[in-house]
PDB file of C-alpha atoms in Angstrom:
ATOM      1  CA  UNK A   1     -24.284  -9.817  -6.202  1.00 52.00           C
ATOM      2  CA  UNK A   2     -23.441 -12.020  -3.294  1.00 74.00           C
ATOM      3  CA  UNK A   3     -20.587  -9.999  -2.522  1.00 90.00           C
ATOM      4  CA  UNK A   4     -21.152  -8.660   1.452  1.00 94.00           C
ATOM      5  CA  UNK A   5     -22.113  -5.011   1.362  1.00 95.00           C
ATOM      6  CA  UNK A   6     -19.346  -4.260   4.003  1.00 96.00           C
ATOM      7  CA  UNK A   7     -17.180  -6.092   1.546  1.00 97.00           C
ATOM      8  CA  UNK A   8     -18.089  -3.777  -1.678  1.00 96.00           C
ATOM      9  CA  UNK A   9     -16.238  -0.935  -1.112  1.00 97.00           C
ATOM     10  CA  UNK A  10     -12.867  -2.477  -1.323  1.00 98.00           C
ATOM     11  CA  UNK A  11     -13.782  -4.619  -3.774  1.00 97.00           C
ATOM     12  CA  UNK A  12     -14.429  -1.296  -5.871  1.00 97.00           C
ATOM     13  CA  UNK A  13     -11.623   0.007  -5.115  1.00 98.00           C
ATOM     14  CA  UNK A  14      -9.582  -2.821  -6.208  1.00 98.00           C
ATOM     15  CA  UNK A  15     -11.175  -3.058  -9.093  1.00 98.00           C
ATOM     16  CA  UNK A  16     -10.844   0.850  -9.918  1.00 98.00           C
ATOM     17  CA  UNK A  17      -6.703   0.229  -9.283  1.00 98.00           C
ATOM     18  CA  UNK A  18      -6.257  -2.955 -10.663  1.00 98.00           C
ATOM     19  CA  UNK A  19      -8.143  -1.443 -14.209  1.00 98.00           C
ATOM     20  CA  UNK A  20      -6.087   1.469 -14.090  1.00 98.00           C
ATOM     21  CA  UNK A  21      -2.716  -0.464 -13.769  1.00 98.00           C
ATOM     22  CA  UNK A  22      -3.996  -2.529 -16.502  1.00 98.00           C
ATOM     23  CA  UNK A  23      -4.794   0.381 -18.923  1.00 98.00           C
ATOM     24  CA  UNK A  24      -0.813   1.541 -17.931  1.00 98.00           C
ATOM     25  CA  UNK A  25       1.060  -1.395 -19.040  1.00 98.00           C
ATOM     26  CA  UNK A  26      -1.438  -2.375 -22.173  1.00 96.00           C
ATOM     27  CA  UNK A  27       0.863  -0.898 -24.592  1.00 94.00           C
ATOM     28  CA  UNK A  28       4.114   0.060 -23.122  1.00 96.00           C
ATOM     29  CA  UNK A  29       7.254  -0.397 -25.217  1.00 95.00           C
ATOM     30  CA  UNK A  30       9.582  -3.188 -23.983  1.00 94.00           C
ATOM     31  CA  UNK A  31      12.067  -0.983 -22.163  1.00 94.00           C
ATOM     32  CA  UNK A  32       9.896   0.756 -20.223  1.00 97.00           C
ATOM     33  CA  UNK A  33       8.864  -2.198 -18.045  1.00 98.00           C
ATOM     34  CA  UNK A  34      12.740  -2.434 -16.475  1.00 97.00           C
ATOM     35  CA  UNK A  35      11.793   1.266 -15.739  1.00 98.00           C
ATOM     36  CA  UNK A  36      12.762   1.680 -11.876  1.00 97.00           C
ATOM     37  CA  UNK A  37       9.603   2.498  -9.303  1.00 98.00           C
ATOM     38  CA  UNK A  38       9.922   4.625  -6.279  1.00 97.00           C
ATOM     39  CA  UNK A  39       9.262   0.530  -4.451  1.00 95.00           C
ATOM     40  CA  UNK A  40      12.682   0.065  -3.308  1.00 90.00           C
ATOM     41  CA  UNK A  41      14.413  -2.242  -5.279  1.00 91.00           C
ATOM     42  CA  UNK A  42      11.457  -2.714  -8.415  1.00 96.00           C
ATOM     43  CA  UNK A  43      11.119  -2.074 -11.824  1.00 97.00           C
ATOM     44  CA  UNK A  44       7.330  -1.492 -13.692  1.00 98.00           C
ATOM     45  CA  UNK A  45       7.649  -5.144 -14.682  1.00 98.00           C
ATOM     46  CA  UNK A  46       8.444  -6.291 -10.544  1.00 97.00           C
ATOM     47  CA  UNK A  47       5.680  -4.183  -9.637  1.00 98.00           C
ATOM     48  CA  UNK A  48       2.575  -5.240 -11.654  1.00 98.00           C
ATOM     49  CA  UNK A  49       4.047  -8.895 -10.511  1.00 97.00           C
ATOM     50  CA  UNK A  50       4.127  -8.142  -6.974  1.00 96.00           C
ATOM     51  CA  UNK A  51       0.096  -7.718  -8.070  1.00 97.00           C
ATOM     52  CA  UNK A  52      -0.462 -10.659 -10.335  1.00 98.00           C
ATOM     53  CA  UNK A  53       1.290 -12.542  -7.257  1.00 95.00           C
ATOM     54  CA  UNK A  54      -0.910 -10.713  -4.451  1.00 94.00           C
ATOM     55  CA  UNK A  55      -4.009 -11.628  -6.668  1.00 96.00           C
ATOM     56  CA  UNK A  56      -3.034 -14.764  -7.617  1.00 95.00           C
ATOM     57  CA  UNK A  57      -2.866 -16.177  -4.013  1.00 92.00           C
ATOM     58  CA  UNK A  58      -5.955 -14.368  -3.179  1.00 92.00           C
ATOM     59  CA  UNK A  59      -7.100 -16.817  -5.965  1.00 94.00           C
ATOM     60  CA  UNK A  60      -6.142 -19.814  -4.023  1.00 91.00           C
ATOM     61  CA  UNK A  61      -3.551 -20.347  -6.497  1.00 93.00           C
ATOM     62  CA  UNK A  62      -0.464 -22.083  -5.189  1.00 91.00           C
ATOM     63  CA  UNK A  63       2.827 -20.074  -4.824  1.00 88.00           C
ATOM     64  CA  UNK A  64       5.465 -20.592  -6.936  1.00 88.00           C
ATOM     65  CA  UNK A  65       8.350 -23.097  -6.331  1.00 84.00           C
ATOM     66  CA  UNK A  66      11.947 -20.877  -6.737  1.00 83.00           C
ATOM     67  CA  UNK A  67      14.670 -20.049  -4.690  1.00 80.00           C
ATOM     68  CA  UNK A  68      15.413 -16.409  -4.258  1.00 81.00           C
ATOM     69  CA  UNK A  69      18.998 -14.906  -5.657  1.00 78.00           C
ATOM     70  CA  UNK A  70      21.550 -14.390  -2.866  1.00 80.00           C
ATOM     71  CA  UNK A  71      22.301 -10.852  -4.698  1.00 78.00           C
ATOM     72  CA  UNK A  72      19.028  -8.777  -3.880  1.00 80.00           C
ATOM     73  CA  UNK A  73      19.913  -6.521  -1.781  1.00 79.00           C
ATOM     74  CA  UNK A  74      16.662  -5.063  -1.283  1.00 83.00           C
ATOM     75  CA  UNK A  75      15.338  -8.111   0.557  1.00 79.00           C
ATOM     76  CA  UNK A  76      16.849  -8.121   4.025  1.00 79.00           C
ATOM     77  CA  UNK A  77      13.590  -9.517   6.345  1.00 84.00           C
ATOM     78  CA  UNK A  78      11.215 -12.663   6.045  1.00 82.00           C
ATOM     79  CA  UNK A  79       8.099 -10.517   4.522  1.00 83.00           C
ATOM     80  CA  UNK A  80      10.229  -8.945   1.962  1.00 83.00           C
ATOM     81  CA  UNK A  81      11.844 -12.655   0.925  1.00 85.00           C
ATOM     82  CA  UNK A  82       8.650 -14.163   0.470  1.00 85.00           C
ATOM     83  CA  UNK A  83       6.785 -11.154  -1.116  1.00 88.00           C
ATOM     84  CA  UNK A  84      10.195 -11.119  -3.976  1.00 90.00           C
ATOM     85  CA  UNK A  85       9.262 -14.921  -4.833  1.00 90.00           C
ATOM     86  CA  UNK A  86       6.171 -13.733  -7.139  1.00 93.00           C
ATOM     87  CA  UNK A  87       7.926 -10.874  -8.046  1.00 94.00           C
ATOM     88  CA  UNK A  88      11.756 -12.934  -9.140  1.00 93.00           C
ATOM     89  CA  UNK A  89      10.080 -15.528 -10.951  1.00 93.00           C
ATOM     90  CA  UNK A  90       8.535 -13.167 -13.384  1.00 96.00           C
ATOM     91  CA  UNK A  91      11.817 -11.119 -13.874  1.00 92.00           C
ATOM     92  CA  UNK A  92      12.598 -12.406 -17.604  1.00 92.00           C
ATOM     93  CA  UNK A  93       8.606 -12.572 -18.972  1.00 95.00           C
ATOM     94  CA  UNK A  94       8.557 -10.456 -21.946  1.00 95.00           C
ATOM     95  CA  UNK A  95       5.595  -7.185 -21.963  1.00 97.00           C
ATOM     96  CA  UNK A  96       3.158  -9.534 -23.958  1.00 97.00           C
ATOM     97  CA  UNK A  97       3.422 -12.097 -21.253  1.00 97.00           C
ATOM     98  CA  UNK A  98       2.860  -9.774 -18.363  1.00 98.00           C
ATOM     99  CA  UNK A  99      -0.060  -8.124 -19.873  1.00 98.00           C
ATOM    100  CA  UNK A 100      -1.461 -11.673 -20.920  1.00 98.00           C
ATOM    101  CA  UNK A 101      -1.438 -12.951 -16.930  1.00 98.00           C
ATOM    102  CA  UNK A 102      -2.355  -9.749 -15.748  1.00 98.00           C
ATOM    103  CA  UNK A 103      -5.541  -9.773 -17.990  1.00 98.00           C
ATOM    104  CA  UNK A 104      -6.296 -13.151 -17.424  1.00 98.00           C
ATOM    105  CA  UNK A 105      -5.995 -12.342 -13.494  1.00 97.00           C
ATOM    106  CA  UNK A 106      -8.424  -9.743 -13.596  1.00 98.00           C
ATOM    107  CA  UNK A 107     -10.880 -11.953 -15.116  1.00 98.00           C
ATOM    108  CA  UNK A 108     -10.340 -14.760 -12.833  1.00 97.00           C
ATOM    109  CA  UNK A 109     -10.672 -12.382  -9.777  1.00 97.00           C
ATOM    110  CA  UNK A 110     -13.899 -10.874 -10.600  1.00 97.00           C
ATOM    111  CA  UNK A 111     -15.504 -13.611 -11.260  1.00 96.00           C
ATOM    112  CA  UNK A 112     -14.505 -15.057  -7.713  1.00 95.00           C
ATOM    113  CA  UNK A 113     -15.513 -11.867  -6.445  1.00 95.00           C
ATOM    114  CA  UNK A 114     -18.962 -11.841  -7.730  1.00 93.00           C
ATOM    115  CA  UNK A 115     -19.815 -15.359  -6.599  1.00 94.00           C
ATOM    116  CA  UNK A 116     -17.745 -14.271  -2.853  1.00 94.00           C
ATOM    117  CA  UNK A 117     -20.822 -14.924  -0.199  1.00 93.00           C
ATOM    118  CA  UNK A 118     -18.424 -15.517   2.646  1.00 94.00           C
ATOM    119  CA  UNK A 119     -18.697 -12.963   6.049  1.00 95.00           C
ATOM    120  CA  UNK A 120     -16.591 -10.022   6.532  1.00 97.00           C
ATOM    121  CA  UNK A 121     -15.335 -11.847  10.035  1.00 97.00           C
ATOM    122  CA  UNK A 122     -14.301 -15.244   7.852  1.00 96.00           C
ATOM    123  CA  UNK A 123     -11.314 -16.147   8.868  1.00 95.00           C
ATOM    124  CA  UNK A 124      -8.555 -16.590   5.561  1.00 93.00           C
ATOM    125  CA  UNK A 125      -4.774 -16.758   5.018  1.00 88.00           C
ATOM    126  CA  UNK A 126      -2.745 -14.133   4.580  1.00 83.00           C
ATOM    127  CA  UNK A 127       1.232 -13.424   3.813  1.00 80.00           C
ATOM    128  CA  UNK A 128       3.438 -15.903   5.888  1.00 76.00           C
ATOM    129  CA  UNK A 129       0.897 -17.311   6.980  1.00 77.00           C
ATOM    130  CA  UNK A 130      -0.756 -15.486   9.055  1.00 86.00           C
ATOM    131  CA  UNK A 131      -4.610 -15.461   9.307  1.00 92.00           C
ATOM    132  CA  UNK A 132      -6.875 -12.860   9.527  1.00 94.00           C
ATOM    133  CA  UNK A 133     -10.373 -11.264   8.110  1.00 97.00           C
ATOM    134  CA  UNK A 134     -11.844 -11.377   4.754  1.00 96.00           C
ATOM    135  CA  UNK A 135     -12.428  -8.164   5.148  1.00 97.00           C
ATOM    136  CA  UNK A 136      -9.096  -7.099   6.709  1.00 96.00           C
ATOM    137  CA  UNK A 137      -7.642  -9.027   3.753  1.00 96.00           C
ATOM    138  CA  UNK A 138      -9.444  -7.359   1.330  1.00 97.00           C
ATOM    139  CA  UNK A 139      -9.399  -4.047   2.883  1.00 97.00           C
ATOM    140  CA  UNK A 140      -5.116  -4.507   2.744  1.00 96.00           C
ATOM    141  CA  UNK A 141      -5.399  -5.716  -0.485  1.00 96.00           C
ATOM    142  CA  UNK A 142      -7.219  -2.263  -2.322  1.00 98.00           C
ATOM    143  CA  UNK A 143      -4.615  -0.073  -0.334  1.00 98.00           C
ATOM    144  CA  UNK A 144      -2.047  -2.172  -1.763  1.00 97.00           C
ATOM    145  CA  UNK A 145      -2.954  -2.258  -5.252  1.00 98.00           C
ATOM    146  CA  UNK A 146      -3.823   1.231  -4.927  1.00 98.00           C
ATOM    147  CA  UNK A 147      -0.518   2.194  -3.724  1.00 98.00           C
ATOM    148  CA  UNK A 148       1.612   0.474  -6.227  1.00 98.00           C
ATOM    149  CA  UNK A 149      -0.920   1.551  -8.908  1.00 98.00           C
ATOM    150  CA  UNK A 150       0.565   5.200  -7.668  1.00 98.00           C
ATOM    151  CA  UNK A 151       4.435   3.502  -8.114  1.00 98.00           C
ATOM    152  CA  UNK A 152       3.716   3.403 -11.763  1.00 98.00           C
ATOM    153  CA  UNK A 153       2.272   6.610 -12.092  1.00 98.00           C
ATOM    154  CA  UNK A 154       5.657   7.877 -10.834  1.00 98.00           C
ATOM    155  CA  UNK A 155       7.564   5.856 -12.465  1.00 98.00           C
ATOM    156  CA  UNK A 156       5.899   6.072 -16.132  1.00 98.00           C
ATOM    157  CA  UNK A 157       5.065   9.660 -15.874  1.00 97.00           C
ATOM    158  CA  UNK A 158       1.471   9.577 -15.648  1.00 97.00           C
ATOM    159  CA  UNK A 159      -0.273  11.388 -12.159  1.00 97.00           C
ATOM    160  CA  UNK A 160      -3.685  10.538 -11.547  1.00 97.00           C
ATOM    161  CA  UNK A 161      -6.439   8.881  -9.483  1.00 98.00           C
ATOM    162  CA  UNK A 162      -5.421  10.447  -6.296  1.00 98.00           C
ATOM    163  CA  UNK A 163      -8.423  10.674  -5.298  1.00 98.00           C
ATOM    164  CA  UNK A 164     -10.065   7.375  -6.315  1.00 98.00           C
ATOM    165  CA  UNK A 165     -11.589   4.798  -4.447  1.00 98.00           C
ATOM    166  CA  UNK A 166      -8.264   3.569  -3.255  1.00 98.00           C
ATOM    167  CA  UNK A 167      -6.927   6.581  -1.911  1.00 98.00           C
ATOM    168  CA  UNK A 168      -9.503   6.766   0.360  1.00 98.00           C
ATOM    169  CA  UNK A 169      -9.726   3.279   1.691  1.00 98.00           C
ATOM    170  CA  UNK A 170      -5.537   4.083   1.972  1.00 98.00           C
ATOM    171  CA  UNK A 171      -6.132   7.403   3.827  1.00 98.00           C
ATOM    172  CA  UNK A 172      -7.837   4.781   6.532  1.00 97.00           C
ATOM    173  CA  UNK A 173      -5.222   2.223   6.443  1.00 97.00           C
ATOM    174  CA  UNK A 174      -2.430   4.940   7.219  1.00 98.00           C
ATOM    175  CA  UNK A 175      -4.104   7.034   9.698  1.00 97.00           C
ATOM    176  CA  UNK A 176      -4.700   3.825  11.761  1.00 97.00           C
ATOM    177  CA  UNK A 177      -0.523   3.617  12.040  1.00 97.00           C
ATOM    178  CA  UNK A 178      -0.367   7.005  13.523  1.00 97.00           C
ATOM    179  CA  UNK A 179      -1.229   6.437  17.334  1.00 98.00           C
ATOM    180  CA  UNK A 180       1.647   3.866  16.899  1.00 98.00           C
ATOM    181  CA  UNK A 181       4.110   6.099  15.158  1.00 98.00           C
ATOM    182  CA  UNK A 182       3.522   8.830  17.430  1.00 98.00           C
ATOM    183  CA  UNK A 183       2.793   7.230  21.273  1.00 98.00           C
ATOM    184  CA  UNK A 184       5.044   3.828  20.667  1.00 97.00           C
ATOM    185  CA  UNK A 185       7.707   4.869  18.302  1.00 98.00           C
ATOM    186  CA  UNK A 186       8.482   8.517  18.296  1.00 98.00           C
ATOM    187  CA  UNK A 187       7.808   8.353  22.290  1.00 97.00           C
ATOM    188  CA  UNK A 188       5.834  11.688  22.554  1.00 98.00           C
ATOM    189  CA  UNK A 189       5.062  12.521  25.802  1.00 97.00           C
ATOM    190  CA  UNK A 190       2.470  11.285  28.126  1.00 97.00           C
ATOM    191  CA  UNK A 191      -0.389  13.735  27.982  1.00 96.00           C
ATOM    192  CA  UNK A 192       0.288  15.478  24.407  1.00 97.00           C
ATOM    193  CA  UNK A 193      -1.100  15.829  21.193  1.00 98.00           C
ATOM    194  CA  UNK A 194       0.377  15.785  17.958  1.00 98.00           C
ATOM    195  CA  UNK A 195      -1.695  17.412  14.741  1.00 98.00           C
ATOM    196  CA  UNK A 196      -1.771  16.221  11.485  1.00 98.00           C
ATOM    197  CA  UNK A 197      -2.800  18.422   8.668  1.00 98.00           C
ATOM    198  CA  UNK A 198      -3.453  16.751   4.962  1.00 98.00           C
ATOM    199  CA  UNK A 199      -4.331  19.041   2.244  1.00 98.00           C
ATOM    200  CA  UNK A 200      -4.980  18.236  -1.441  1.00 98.00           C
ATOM    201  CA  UNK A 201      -7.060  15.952  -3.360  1.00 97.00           C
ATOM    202  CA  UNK A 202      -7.680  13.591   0.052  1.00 98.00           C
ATOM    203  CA  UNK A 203      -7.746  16.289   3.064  1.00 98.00           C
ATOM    204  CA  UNK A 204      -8.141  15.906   6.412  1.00 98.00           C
ATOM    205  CA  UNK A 205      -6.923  16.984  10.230  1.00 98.00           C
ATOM    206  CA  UNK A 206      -5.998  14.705  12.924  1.00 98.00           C
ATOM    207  CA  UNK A 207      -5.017  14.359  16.203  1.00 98.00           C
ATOM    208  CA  UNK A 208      -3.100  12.184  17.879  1.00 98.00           C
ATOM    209  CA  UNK A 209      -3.808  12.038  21.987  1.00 97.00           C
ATOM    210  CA  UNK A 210      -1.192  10.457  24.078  1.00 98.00           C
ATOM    211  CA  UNK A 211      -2.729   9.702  27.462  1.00 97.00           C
ATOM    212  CA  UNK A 212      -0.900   9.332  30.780  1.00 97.00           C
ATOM    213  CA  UNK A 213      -0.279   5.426  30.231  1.00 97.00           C
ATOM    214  CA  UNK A 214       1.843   6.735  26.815  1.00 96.00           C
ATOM    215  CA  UNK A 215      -1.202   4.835  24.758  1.00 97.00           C
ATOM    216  CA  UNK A 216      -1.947   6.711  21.410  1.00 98.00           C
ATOM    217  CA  UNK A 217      -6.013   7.443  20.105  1.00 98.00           C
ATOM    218  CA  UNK A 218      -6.501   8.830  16.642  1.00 98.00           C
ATOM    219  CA  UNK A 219      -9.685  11.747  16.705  1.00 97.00           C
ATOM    220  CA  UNK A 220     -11.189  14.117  14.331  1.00 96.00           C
ATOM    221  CA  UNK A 221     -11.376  17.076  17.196  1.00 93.00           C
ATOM    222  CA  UNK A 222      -8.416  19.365  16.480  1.00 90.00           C
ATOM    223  CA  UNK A 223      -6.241  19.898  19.736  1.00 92.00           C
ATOM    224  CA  UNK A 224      -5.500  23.026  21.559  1.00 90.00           C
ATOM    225  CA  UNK A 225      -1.510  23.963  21.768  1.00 93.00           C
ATOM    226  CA  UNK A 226      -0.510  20.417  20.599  1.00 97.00           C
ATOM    227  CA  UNK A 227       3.352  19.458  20.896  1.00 98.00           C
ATOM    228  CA  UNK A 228       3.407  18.937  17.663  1.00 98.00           C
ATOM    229  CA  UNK A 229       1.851  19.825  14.043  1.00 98.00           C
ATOM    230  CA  UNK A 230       3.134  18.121  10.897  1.00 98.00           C
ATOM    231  CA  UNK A 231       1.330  19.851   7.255  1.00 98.00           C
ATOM    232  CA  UNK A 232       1.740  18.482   3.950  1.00 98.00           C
ATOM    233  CA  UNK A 233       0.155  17.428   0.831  1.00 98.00           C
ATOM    234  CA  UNK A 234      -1.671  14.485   0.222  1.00 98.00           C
ATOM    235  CA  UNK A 235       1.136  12.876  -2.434  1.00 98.00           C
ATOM    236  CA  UNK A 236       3.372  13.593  -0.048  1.00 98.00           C
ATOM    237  CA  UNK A 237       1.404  12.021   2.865  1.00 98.00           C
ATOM    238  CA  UNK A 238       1.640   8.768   0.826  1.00 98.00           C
ATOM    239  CA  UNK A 239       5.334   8.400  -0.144  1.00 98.00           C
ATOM    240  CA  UNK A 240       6.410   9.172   2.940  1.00 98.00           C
ATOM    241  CA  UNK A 241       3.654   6.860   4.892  1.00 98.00           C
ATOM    242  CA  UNK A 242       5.007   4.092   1.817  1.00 97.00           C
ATOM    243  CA  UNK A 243       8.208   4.460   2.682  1.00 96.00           C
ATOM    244  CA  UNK A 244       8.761   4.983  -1.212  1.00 97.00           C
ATOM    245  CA  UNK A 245      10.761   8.569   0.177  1.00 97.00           C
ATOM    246  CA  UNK A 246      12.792   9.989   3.498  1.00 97.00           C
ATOM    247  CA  UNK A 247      11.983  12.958   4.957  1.00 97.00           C
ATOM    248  CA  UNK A 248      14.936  14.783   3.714  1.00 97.00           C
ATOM    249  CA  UNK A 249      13.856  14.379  -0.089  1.00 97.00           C
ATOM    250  CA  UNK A 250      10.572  16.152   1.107  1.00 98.00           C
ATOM    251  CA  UNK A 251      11.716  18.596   3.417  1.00 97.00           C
ATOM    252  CA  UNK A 252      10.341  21.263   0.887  1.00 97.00           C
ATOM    253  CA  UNK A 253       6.705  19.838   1.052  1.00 98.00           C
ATOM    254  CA  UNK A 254       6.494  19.287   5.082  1.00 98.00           C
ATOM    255  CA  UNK A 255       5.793  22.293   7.801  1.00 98.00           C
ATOM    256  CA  UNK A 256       6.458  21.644  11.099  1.00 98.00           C
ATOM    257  CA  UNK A 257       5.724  23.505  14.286  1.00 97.00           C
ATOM    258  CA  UNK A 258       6.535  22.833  17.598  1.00 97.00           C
ATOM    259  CA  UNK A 259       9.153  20.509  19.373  1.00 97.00           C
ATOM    260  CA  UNK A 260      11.406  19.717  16.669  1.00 98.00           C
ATOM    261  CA  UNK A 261      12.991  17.172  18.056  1.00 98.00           C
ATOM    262  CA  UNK A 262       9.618  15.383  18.380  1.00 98.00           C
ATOM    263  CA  UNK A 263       8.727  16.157  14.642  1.00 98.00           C
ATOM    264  CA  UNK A 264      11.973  14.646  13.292  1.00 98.00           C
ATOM    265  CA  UNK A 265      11.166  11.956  15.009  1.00 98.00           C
ATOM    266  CA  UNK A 266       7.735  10.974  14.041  1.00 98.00           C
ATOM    267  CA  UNK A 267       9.408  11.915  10.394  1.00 98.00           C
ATOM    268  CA  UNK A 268      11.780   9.625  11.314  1.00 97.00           C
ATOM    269  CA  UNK A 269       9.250   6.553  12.110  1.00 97.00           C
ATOM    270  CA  UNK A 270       6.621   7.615   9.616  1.00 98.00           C
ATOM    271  CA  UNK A 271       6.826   5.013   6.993  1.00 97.00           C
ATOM    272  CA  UNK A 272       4.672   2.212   8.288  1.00 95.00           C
ATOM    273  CA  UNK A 273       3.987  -0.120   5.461  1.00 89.00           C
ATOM    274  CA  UNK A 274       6.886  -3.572   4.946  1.00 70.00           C
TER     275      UNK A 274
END
């Protein structure tokens, strides 16, 4: 392997997801692939090729040439227009087709995977063209994959692997949006601390310090008579986080203690990902 050890574990983890998704769609009927996802706006079948797409550019593959229906009502910023062109130009492949490039992708990507012997700190090119890491890149990529892995789940009926690989590298991603959420967009107050509290197959506590500038840290060291406490599952951590539900779908699931108007407001700002 000339894969980077820092590199490895999200290369795992993609590969975990991306075998799982694969094992979901092998034999489903027709019909069940214009099943809708809890991904605004998707079906199964615009799902799995929002990941052929993701993969495919990872690749190096070119992007597809096709202009974007004016009826998608979904799509209403840049990042959601250009993510929908992998996803519209595979609307009207058949289940055979989608399983074909899908396996074929898989193949294609490990192999590039095993013979990766770039740095973590190469620089590469990422959605609109944007540079960053390899391993920020890749480290997106396995919560991504991860995450919409967990779309079909939903949407097919089938819970699991909430607590593989990918739900831990996505635990990371997430919690590293909550000094944001909390300091910049809910506007806690200078010199508080907000607790969250994650129980379930991925647990953990954290708290949020705001500090006198309004600045946001994340730490593990649980805070004494914090402003605010949110408590929930881990599934629940996730949809909400994904934006794939709003806080008053999960009222049942969330506790909160302390200034409400400050909890309804981090609720408010919660989902972080595009």
């Amino acid at each position: 392997m000339s894969l980077h050890p820092t590199l490895q574990p999200y290369a795992d983890a993609w590969t975990h997801s991306i075998e799982a998704i694969s094992e979901l769609v092998q034999r489903l009927p027709e019909a069940d692939w214009n099943l809708r996802t809890p991904c605004p706006g998707w079906s199964v079948r615009d799902v799995v090729s929002h990941v052929i797409g993701l993969d495919s550019e990872m690749y190096g593959d070119p992007r597809p040439i096709h202009t974007l229906p004016r009826d998608l009502f979904h799509v209403t910023n840049d990042h959601q227009r250009y993510m929908e062109m992998q996803v519209d130009v595979r609307r009207h492949h058949t289940a055979p087709e989608m399983t074909a490039e899908l396996e074929l992708m898989i193949i294609r990507r490990n192999r590039q995977l095993r013979n990766e012997n770039r740095a973590p700190d190469a620089t590469v090119r990422g959605p609109l063209g944007t540079e960053l890491t390899l391993e920020e890149s890749m480290r997106r990529h396995a919560f991504d994959v991860w995450a919409h892995e967990q779309d079909l789940r939903t949407a097919l009926g089938r819970p699991g692997n909430l607590d593989s690989p990918g739900a831990h590298i996505a635990r990371d991603v997430l919690l590293a949006e909550l000094p944001r959420v909390v300091a910049e967009d809910a506007q806690a107050p200078r010199s508080s601390a907000v607790v969250i509290d994650v129980h379930g197959p991925v647990e953990f506590l954290r708290t949020i310090r705001v500090d006198i500038q309004g600045r946001g840290t994340l730490e593990t060291a649980p805070a004494l008579g914090p402003a605010a406490t949110l408590a929930m599952d881990w599934e629940t951590y996730v949809r909400l986080a994904c934006g794939r539900v709003t806080p008053e779908a999960v009222a049942d699931r969330v506790k909160t203690e302390g200034d409400p108007d400050l909890t309804a407001a981090i609720l408010r700002h919660f989902a972080v990902t595009k």
